[in-house]
Structures are given as structure tokens and as C-alpha cells.
Short mmCIF file of C-alpha atoms and ligand atoms in Angstrom, two decimals:
data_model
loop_
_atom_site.label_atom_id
_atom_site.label_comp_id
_atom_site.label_asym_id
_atom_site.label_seq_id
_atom_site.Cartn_x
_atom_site.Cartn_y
_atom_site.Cartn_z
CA UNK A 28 23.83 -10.45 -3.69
CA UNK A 29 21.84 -7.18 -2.81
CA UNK A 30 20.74 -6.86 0.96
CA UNK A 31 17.81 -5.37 0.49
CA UNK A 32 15.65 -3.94 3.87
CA UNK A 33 11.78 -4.02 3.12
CA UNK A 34 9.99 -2.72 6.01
CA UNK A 35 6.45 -3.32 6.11
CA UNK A 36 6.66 -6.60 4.28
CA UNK A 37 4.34 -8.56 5.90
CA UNK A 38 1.19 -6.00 4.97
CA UNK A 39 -0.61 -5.84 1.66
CA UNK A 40 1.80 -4.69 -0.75
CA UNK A 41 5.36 -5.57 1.34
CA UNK A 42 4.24 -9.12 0.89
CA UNK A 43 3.01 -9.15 -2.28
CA UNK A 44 6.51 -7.80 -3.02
CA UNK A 45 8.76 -10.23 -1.44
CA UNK A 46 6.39 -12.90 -2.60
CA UNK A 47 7.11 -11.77 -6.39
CA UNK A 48 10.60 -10.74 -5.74
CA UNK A 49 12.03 -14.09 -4.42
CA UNK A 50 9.93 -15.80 -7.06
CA UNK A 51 11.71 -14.07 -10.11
CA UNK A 52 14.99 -13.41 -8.79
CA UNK A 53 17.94 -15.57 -6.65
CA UNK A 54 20.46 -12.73 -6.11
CA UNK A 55 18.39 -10.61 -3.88
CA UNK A 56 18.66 -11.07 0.03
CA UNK A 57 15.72 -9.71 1.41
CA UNK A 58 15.45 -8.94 5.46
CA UNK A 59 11.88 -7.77 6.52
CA UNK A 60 11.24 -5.85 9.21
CA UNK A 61 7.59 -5.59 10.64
CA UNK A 62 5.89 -4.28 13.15
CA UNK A 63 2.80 -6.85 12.67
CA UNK A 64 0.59 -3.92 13.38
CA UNK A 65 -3.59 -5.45 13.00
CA UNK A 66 -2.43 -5.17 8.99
CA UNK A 67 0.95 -7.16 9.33
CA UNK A 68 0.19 -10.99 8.52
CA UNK A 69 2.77 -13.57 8.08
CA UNK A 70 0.37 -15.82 6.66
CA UNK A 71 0.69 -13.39 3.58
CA UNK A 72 4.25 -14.41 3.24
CA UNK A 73 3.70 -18.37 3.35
CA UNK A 74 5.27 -19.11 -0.01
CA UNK A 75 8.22 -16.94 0.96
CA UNK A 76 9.27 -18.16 4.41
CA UNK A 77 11.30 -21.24 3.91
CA UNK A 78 13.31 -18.96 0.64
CA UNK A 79 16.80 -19.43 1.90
CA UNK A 80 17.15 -15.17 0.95
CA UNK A 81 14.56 -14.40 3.43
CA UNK A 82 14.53 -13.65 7.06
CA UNK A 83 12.17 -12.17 9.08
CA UNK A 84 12.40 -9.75 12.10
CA UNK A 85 9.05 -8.63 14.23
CA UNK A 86 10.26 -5.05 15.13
CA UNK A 87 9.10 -1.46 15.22
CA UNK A 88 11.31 0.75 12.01
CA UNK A 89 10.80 3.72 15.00
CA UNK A 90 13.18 1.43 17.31
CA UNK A 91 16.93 3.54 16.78
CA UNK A 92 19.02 0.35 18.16
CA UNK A 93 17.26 -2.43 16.34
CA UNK A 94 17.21 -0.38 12.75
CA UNK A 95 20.98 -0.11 13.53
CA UNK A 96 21.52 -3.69 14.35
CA UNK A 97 19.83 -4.92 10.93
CA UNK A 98 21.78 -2.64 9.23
CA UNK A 99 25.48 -3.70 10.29
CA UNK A 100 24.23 -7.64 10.75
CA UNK A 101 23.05 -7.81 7.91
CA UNK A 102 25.19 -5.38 5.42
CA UNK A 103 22.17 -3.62 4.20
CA UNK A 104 22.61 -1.87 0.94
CA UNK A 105 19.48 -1.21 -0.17
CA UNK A 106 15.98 -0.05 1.57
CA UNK A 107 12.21 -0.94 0.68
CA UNK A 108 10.39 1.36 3.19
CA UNK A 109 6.58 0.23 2.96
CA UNK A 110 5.78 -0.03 6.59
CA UNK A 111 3.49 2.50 7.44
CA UNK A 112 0.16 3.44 9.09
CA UNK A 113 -2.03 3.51 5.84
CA UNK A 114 -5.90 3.79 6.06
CA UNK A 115 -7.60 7.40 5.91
CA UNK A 116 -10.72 6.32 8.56
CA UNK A 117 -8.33 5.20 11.05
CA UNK A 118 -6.37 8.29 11.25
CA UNK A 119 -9.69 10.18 11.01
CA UNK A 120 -10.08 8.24 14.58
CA UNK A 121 -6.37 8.62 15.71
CA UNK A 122 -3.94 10.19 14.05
CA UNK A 123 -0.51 10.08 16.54
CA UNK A 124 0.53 6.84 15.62
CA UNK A 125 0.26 7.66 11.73
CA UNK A 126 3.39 10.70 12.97
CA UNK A 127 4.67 8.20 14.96
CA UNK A 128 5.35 5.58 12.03
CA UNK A 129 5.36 7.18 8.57
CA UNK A 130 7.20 10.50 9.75
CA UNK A 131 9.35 9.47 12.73
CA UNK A 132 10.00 5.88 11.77
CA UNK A 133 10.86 7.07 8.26
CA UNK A 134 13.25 9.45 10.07
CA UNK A 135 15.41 6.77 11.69
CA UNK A 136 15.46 4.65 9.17
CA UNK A 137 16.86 7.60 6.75
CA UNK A 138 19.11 8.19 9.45
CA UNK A 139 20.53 5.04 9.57
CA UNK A 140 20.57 4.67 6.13
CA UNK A 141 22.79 7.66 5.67
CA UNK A 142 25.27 6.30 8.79
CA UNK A 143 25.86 2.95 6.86
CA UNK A 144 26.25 4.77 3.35
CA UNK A 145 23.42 2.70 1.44
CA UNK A 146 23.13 2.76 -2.24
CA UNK A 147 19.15 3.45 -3.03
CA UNK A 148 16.64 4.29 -0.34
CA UNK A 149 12.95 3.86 -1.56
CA UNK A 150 10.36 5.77 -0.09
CA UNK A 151 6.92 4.25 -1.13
CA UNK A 152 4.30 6.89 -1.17
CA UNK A 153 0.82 7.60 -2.34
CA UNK A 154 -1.01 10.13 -4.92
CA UNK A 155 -2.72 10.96 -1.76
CA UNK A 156 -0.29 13.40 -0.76
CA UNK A 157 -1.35 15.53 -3.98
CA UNK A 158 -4.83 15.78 -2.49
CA UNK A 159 -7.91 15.98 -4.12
CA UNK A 160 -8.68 16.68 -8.65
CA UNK A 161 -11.46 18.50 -9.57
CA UNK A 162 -13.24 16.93 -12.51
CA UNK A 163 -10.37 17.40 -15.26
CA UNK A 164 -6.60 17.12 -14.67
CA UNK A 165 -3.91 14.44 -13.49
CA UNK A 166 -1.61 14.60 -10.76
CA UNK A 167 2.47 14.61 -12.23
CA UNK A 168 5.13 14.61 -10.40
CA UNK A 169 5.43 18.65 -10.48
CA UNK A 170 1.67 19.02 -8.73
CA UNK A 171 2.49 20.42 -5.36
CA UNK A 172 2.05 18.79 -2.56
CA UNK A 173 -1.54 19.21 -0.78
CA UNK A 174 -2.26 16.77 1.81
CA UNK A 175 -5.56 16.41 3.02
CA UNK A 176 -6.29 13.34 5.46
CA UNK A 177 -3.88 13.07 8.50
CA UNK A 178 -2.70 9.45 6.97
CA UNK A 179 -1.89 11.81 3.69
CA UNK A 180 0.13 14.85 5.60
CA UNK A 181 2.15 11.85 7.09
CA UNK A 182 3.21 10.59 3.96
CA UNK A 183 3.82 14.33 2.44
CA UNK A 184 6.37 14.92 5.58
CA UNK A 185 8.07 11.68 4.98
CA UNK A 186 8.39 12.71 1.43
CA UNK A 187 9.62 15.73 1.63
CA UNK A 188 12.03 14.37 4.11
CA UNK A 189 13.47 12.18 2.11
CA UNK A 190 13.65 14.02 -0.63
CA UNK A 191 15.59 16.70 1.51
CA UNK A 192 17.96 14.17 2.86
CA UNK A 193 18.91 13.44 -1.04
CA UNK A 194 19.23 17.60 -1.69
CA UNK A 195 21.66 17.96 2.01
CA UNK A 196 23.99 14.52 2.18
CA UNK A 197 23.60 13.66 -1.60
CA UNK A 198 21.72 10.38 -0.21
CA UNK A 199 20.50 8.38 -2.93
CA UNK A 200 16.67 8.34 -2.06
CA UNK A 201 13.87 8.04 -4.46
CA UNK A 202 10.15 8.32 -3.50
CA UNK A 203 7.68 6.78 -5.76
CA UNK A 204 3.90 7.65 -5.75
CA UNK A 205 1.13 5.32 -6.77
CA UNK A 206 -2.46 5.12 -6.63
CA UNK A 207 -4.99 2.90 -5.08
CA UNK A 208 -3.71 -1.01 -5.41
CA UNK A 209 -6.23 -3.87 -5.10
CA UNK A 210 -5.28 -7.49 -5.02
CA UNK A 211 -4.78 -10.54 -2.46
CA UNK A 212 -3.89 -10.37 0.98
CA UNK A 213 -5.33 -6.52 1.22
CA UNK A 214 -6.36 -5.79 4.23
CA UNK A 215 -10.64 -5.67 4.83
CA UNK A 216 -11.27 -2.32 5.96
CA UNK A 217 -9.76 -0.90 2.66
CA UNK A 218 -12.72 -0.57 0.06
CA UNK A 219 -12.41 -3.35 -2.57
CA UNK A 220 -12.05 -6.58 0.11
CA UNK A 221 -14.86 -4.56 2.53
CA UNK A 222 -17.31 -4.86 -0.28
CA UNK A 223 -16.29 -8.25 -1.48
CA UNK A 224 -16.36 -9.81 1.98
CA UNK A 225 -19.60 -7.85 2.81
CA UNK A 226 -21.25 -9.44 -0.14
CA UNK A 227 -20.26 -12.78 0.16
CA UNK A 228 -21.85 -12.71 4.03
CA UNK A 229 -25.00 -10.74 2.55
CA UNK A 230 -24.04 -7.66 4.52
CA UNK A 231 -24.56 -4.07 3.68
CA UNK A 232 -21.98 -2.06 1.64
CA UNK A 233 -21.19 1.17 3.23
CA UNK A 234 -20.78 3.67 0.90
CA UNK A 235 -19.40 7.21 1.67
CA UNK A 236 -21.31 9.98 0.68
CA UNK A 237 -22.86 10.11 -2.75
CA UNK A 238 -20.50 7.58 -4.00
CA UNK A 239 -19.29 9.23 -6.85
CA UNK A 240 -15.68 9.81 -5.72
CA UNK A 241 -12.68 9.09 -8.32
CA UNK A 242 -9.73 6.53 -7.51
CA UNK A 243 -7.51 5.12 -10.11
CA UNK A 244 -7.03 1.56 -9.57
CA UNK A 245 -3.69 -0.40 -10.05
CA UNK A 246 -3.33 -3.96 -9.47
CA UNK A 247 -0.64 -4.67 -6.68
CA UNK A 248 1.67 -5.93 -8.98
CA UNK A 249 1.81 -3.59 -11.36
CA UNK A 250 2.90 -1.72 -8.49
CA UNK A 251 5.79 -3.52 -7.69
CA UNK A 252 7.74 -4.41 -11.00
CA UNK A 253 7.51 -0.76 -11.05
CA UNK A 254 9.09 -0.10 -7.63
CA UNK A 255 11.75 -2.44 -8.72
CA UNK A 256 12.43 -1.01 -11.64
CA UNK A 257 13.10 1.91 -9.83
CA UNK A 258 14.91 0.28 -7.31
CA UNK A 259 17.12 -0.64 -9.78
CA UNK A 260 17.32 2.24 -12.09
CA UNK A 261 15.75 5.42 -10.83
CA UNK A 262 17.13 8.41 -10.46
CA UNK A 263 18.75 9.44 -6.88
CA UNK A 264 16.37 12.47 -5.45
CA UNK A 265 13.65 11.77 -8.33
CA UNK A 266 10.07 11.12 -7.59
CA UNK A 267 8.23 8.87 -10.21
CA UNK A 268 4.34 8.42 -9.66
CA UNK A 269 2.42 5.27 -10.85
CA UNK A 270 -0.38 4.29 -11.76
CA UNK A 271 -2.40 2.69 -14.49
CA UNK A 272 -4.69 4.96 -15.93
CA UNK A 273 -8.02 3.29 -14.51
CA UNK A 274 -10.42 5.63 -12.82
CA UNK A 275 -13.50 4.12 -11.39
CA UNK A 276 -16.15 5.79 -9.27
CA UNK A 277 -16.51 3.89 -5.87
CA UNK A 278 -20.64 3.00 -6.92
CA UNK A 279 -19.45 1.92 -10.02
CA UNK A 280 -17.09 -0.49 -8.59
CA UNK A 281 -19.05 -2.04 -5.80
CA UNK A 282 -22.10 -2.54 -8.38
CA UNK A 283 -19.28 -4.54 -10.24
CA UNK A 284 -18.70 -6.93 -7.29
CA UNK A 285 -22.21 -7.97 -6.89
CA UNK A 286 -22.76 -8.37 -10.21
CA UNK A 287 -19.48 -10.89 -10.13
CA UNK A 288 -20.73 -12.12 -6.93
CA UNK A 289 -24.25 -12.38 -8.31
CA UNK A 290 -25.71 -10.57 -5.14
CA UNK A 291 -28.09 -7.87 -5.45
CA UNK A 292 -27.92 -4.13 -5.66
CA UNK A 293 -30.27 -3.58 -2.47
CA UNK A 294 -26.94 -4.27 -0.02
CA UNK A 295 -26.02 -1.07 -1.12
CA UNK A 296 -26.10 1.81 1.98
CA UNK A 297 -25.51 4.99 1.56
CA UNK A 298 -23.91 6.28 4.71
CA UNK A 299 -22.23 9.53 6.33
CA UNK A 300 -19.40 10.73 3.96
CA UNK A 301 -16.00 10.55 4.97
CA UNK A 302 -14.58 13.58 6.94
CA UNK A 303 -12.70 15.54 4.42
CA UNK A 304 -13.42 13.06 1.77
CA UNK A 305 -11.03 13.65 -1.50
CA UNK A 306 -12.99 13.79 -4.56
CA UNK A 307 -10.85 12.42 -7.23
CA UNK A 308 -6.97 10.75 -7.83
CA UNK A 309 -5.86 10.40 -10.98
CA UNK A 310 -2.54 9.86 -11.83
CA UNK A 311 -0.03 10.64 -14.94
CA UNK A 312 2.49 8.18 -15.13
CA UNK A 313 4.45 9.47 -18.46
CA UNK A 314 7.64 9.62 -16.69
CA UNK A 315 7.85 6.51 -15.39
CA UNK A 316 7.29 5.18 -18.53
CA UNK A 317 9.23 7.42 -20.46
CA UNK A 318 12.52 7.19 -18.80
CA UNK A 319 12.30 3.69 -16.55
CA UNK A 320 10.39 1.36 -19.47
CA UNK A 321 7.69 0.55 -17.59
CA UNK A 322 4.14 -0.32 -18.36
CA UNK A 323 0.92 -2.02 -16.41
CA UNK A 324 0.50 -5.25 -17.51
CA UNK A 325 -2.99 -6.36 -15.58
CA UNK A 326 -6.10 -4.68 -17.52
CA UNK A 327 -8.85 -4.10 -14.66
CA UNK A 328 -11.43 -6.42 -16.12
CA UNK A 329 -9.12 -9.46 -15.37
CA UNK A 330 -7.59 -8.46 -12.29
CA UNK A 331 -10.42 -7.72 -10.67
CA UNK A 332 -11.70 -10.73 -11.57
CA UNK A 333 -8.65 -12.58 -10.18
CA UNK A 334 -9.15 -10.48 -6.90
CA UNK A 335 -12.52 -11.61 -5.55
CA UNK A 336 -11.80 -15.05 -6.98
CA UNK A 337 -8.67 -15.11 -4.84
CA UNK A 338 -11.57 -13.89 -1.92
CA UNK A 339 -13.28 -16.57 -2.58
CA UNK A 340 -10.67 -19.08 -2.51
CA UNK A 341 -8.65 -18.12 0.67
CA UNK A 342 -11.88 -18.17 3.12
CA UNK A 343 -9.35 -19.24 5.99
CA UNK A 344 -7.29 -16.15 5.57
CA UNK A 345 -10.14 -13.45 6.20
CA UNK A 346 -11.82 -15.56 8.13
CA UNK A 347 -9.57 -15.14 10.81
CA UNK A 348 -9.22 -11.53 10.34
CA UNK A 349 -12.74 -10.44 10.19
CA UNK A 350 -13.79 -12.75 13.67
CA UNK A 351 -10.67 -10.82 15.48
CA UNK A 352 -10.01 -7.86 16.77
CA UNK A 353 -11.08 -6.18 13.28
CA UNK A 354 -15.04 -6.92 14.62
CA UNK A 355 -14.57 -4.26 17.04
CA UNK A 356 -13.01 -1.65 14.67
CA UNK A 357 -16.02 -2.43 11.96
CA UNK A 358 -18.30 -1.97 14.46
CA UNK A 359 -17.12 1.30 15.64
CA UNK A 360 -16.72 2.82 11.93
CA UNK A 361 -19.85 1.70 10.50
CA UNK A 362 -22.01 1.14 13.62
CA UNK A 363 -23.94 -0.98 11.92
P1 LIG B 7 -0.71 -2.17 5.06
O1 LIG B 7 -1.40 -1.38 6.11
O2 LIG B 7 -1.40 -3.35 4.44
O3 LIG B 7 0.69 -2.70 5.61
C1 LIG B 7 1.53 -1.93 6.41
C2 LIG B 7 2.56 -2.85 7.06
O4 LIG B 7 3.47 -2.02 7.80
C3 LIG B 7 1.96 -3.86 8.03
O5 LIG B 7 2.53 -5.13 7.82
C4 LIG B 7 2.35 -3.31 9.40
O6 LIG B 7 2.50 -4.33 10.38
C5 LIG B 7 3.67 -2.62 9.08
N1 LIG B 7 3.99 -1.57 10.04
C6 LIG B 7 3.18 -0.58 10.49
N2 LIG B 7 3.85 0.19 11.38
C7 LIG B 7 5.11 -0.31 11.45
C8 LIG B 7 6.26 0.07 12.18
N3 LIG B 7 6.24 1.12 13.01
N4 LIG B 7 7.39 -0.64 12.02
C9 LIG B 7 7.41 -1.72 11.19
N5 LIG B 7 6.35 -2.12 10.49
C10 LIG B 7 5.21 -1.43 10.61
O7 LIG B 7 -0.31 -1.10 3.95
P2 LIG B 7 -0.17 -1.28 2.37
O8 LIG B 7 -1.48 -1.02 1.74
O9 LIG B 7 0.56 -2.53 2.07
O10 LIG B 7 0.76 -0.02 2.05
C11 LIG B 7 2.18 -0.15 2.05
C12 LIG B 7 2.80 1.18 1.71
O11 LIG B 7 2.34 1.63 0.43
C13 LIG B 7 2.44 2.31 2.68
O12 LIG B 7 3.59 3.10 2.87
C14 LIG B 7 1.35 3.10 1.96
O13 LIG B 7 1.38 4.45 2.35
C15 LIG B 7 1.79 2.93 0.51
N6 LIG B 7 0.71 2.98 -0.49
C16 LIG B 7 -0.40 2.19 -0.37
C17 LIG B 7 -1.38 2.23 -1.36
C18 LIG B 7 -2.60 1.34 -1.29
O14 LIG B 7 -3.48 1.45 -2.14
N7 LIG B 7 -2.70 0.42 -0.34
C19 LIG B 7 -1.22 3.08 -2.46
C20 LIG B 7 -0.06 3.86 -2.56
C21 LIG B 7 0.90 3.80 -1.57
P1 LIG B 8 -9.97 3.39 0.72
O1 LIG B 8 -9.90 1.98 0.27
O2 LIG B 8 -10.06 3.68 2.19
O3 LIG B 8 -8.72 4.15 0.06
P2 LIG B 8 -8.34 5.74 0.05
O4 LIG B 8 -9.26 6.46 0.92
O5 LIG B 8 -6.96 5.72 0.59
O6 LIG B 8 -8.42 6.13 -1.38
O7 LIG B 8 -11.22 4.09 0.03
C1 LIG B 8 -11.36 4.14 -1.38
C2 LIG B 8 -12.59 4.95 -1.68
O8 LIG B 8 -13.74 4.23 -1.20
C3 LIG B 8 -12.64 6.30 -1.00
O9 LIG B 8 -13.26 7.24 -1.87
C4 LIG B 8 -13.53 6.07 0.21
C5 LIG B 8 -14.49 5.01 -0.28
N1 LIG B 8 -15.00 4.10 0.78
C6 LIG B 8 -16.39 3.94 0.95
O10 LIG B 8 -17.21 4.55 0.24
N2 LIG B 8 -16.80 3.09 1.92
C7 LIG B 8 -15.95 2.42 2.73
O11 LIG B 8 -16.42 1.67 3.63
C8 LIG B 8 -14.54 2.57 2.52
C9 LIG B 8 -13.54 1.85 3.38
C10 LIG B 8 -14.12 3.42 1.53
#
């Protein structure tokens, strides 16, 4: 069995990894430890729940004695560390807690990692920490670091921390970098579910600046058979980004949802840009590829496809979400 910690696992991509995970494989043991921050949901983890190699814990990975406690109860060998602070906007607004979770809770759970001599620690970070492209070029793993947003300077330090405690106590940490997932159970603020919820309730679609910024979309799990292949078989104190080679301006894929959606193109608003607004990800993902096997499976057409229709089948899910306490954040950010 491998006792696997995934922290995090009850947000976006943590679930959609223990979902696949215990799906495809019997000889994992996964413990997840959440905070259930506004972007933890256990609802996301419905199919998973009764999985006799699951258990749950509601706890903070910043908390020294419980991170210690999981550990020894529960022999941990291995460590999944998604949980995280992770829109821009939000630490735009407020940026402590972002320090408090992705620097200092990455921190103790390194720490602890090291005291109980585990044998992979992943660190999953973002392309974001490379900053911003101009109109030609792709990040690699060599592109120094450049954070921009205070959510990406969190992730850098974590990174780098990591990565240092591999170079000082020979811990066997690798970091992984990936670009912007889409797929179910992502949270609404982020920009693919805003737009496809704000169409299907006729509402306007806030778009940042001139809406020509680059991301380079990967569906969620194409993200995670690679973390677990590199859970598996990366290379202790190696950094391997991913991504699948899809850049799409923002306009571009908004006009695609109400097209989909069949709504029209006069929801679109152009609003205020983003403070400090990165232009353009794009990511080269040779080496994972090259060394670990891997390859994206989901072409964008079809995924997002699969996305909104998975909107637009699980009404009771975002229901909830958008008539809570995520009103009063929308109204705040987009005052409209
Ligand atoms: P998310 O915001 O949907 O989920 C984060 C989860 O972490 C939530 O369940 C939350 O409750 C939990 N959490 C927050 N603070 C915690 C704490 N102190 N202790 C324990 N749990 C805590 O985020 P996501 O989009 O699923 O991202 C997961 C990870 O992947 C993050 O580390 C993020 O930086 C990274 N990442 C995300 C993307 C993306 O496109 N979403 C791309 C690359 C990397
Ligand atoms: P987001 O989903 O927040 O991811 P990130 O900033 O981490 O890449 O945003 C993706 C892109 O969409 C980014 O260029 C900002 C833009 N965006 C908007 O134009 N309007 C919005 O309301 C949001 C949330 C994002």
C-alpha cells in the first residue's frame, strides 16, 4: 500500500485527483487533509467517500501538531501538496493568507516530511511563477523564476523552498508546474466556470482589459496522470512543467462558450484590467514527455465541450455556491 497525504483534496484539482486515483488504482491509501477554505467542497469528492482507501481530515496543513499526527497515524510515505490559496484577484484584495498557506503551510509540511523520512514530496505549482511571455517564447523548466501576482510570489517561495530542502537534507521533493486547468468541480470565480455560469443566467461576462491575454489550457486530468507519473517516477529535486500546448486568448474563449451555449455576443463587458495583469503563459512540456512518457490525452475541442456540459448537468452543485457567501465576493470584484 502507499500512504499517500494529498492536501488540498477537496478543491478543484485535489478532488479531481483522488476521484481518478481511487478509480484506477486499489493499492494507494489516500488521507486528505483540507482546510475547506470557500474553494474546499466535499461534495466534489462524492464518488470517493465511501472508498475503503480514503479518509478525510478537515484541518489547516499550517497546524504543526495535526500535520505531525497524520503523519505517524497514518505512516505517511508519500505527499500530494495541492492545498493552497490559488486565485490572482483575491490576493490582489488580500494577500497574507496566500503567505500564510502556500509559503508557511508548505513549510511545515516539508518539515514534517523530512522528520518522518518520506519517500517523494510533490509540490504542485503553476507556470505562473515564470511570469508573464511576450509574444514569442515558452516557459521550460530553466526560465527563471519571475513572479508577478502576490498568489504567484507565494508559489515561487514555496518552490524554491522545496527545491532547497531537496539540495540541504537530500529530501526527495519534486515540484511540478502546469498551466491553466479547466474541468468539473472548478471553482466560479476562476475564468472558464465565471463565463459559463454567467451565460447560462444571461449575465454579463467580465472581461479584463482588452481581452487579448494568452493562457494555455490543460484539461484537469491531463494534469493529474501527469502528477502521478511523477509521483511515481520523477526525479528527486527535478522540476517538470506541464501543459498541453493549447493557447487561447481569453475573448476567444468566452466567444466559444456562448456560441456552445447559444447566447449572444452582447453579454460581453469589457471592464478594468487586472492589476498587474500577465500577458501570456505558454508552456514547453518536452521534458516531461521526454523522460516520464507522458502525453495529453483530452484535445480542447472535446473537453471543453465536456466542461460546460458537466455545468449544465450539475445545476445543484453551483447552485449552492453561487447563492452563498461567493454573492458577496462577486459583488465586490465586479461591482456589477
Ligand atoms: P482550489 O482553490 O480549487 O483548491 C484549493 C484547496 O486547498 C481547497 O480545497 C482549500 O480548502 C484547500 N486549502 C486552502 N488552504 C488550506 C490550508 N491552509 N490547509 C489545508 N487546505 C487548504 O485550487 P486548485 O485550482 O485546485 O489548485 C490546486 C493547486 O494547484 C494549487 O496549489 C495551485 O497553485 C495549483 N495550480 C492550479 C492551477 C489551476 O489552473 N487551477 C494551475 C497550476 C497549478
Ligand atoms: P484566471 O482563471 O483567474 O486564471 P489566472 O489568472 O491564474 O491565469 O484568469 C484567466 C484569464 O482570464 C486571465 O488572463 C484573467 C482573465 N479573466 C477575465 O478576463 N475576467 C475574469 O472575470 C476572470 C476571473 C479572469
Amino acid at each position: 500500500m502507499k500512504n499517500i497525504l494529498v492536501t488540498g483534496g477537496a478543491g478543484f484539482i485535489g478532488s479531481n485527483y483522488i476521484n481518478y486515483i481511487l478509480n484506477e488504482r486499489d493499492d494507494y491509501f489516500i488521507v486528505n487533509l483540507d482546510k475547506l477554505t470557500y474553494a474546499g467542497n466535499l461534495e466534489n469528492l462524492k464518488s470517493s467517500q465511501a472508498n475503503k482507501n480514503y479518509h478525510f481530515i478537515k484541518g489547516d496543513i499550517a497546524n504543526s501538531d495535526l500535520v505531525n499526527f497524520i503523519f505517524e497515524k497514518f505512516n505517511i510515505k508519500y505527499v500530494v501538496n495541492f492545498a493552497a490559496e490559488s486565485h490572482v484577484d483575491r490576493s490582489i484584495s488580500g494577500s497574507e493568507i496566500f503567505y500564510r498557506t502556500n509559503v508557511i503551510g508548505t513549510n511545515i509540511l516539508l518539515e514534517t516530511a523530512r522528520k518522518f523520512e518520506v519517500e517523494k514530496f510533490l509540490q504542485i505549482s503553476t507556470d505562473e511563477v515564470y511570469g508573464s511571455l511576450g509574444k514569442e517564447g515558452l516557459f521550460s523548466e530553466n526560465t527563471p523564476l519571475s513572479p508577478n501576482s502576490p498568489y504567484a510570489s507565494s508559489k515561487a517561495a514555496a518552490d524554491m523552498m522545496a527545491l532547497a530542502f531537496h539540495h540541504t537534507f537530500g529530501m526527495p521533493v519534486v515540484v511540478t508546474r502546469c498551466s491553466n486547468n479547466y474541468g468539473p468541480f472548478q471553482f466560479p470565480e476562476k475564468l472558464i466556470p465565471l463565463m459559463i455560469l454567467n451565460s447560462l443566467n444571461n449575465k454579463k461576462l467580465p472581461i479584463y482589459g482588452d481581452g487579448l491575454n494568452v493562457r494555455d489550457w490543460i484539461y484537469v486530468i491531463d494534469h493529474n496522470k501527469a502528477i502521478n507519473l511523477v509521483l511515481e517516477k520523477g526525479n528527486a529535486g527535478e522540476v517538470y512543467n506541464i501543459g498541453a500546448s493549447n493557447e487561447m486568448k481569453n475573448i476567444e474563449i468566452v466567444k466559444l462558450i456562448l456560441k456552445y451555449l447559444n447566447k449572444p455576443e452582447n453579454l460581453i463587458q469589457y471592464v478594468k484590467d487586472r492589476p498587474g495583469h500577465d500577458r501570456r503563459y505558454a508552456i514547453d512540456s518536452t521534458k516531461i514527455k521526454n523522460e516520464l512518457g507522458w502525453m495529453p490525452e483530452f484535445s480542447f475541442e472535446k473537453a471543453i465541450e465536456k466542461t460546460i456540459d458537466w455545468y449544465l448537468q450539475n445545476k445543484n452543485w453551483w447552485e449552492r455556491i453561487i447563492n452563498g457567501e461567493y454573492q458577496k465576493y462577486y459583488e465586490t470584484q465586479y461591482k456589477f
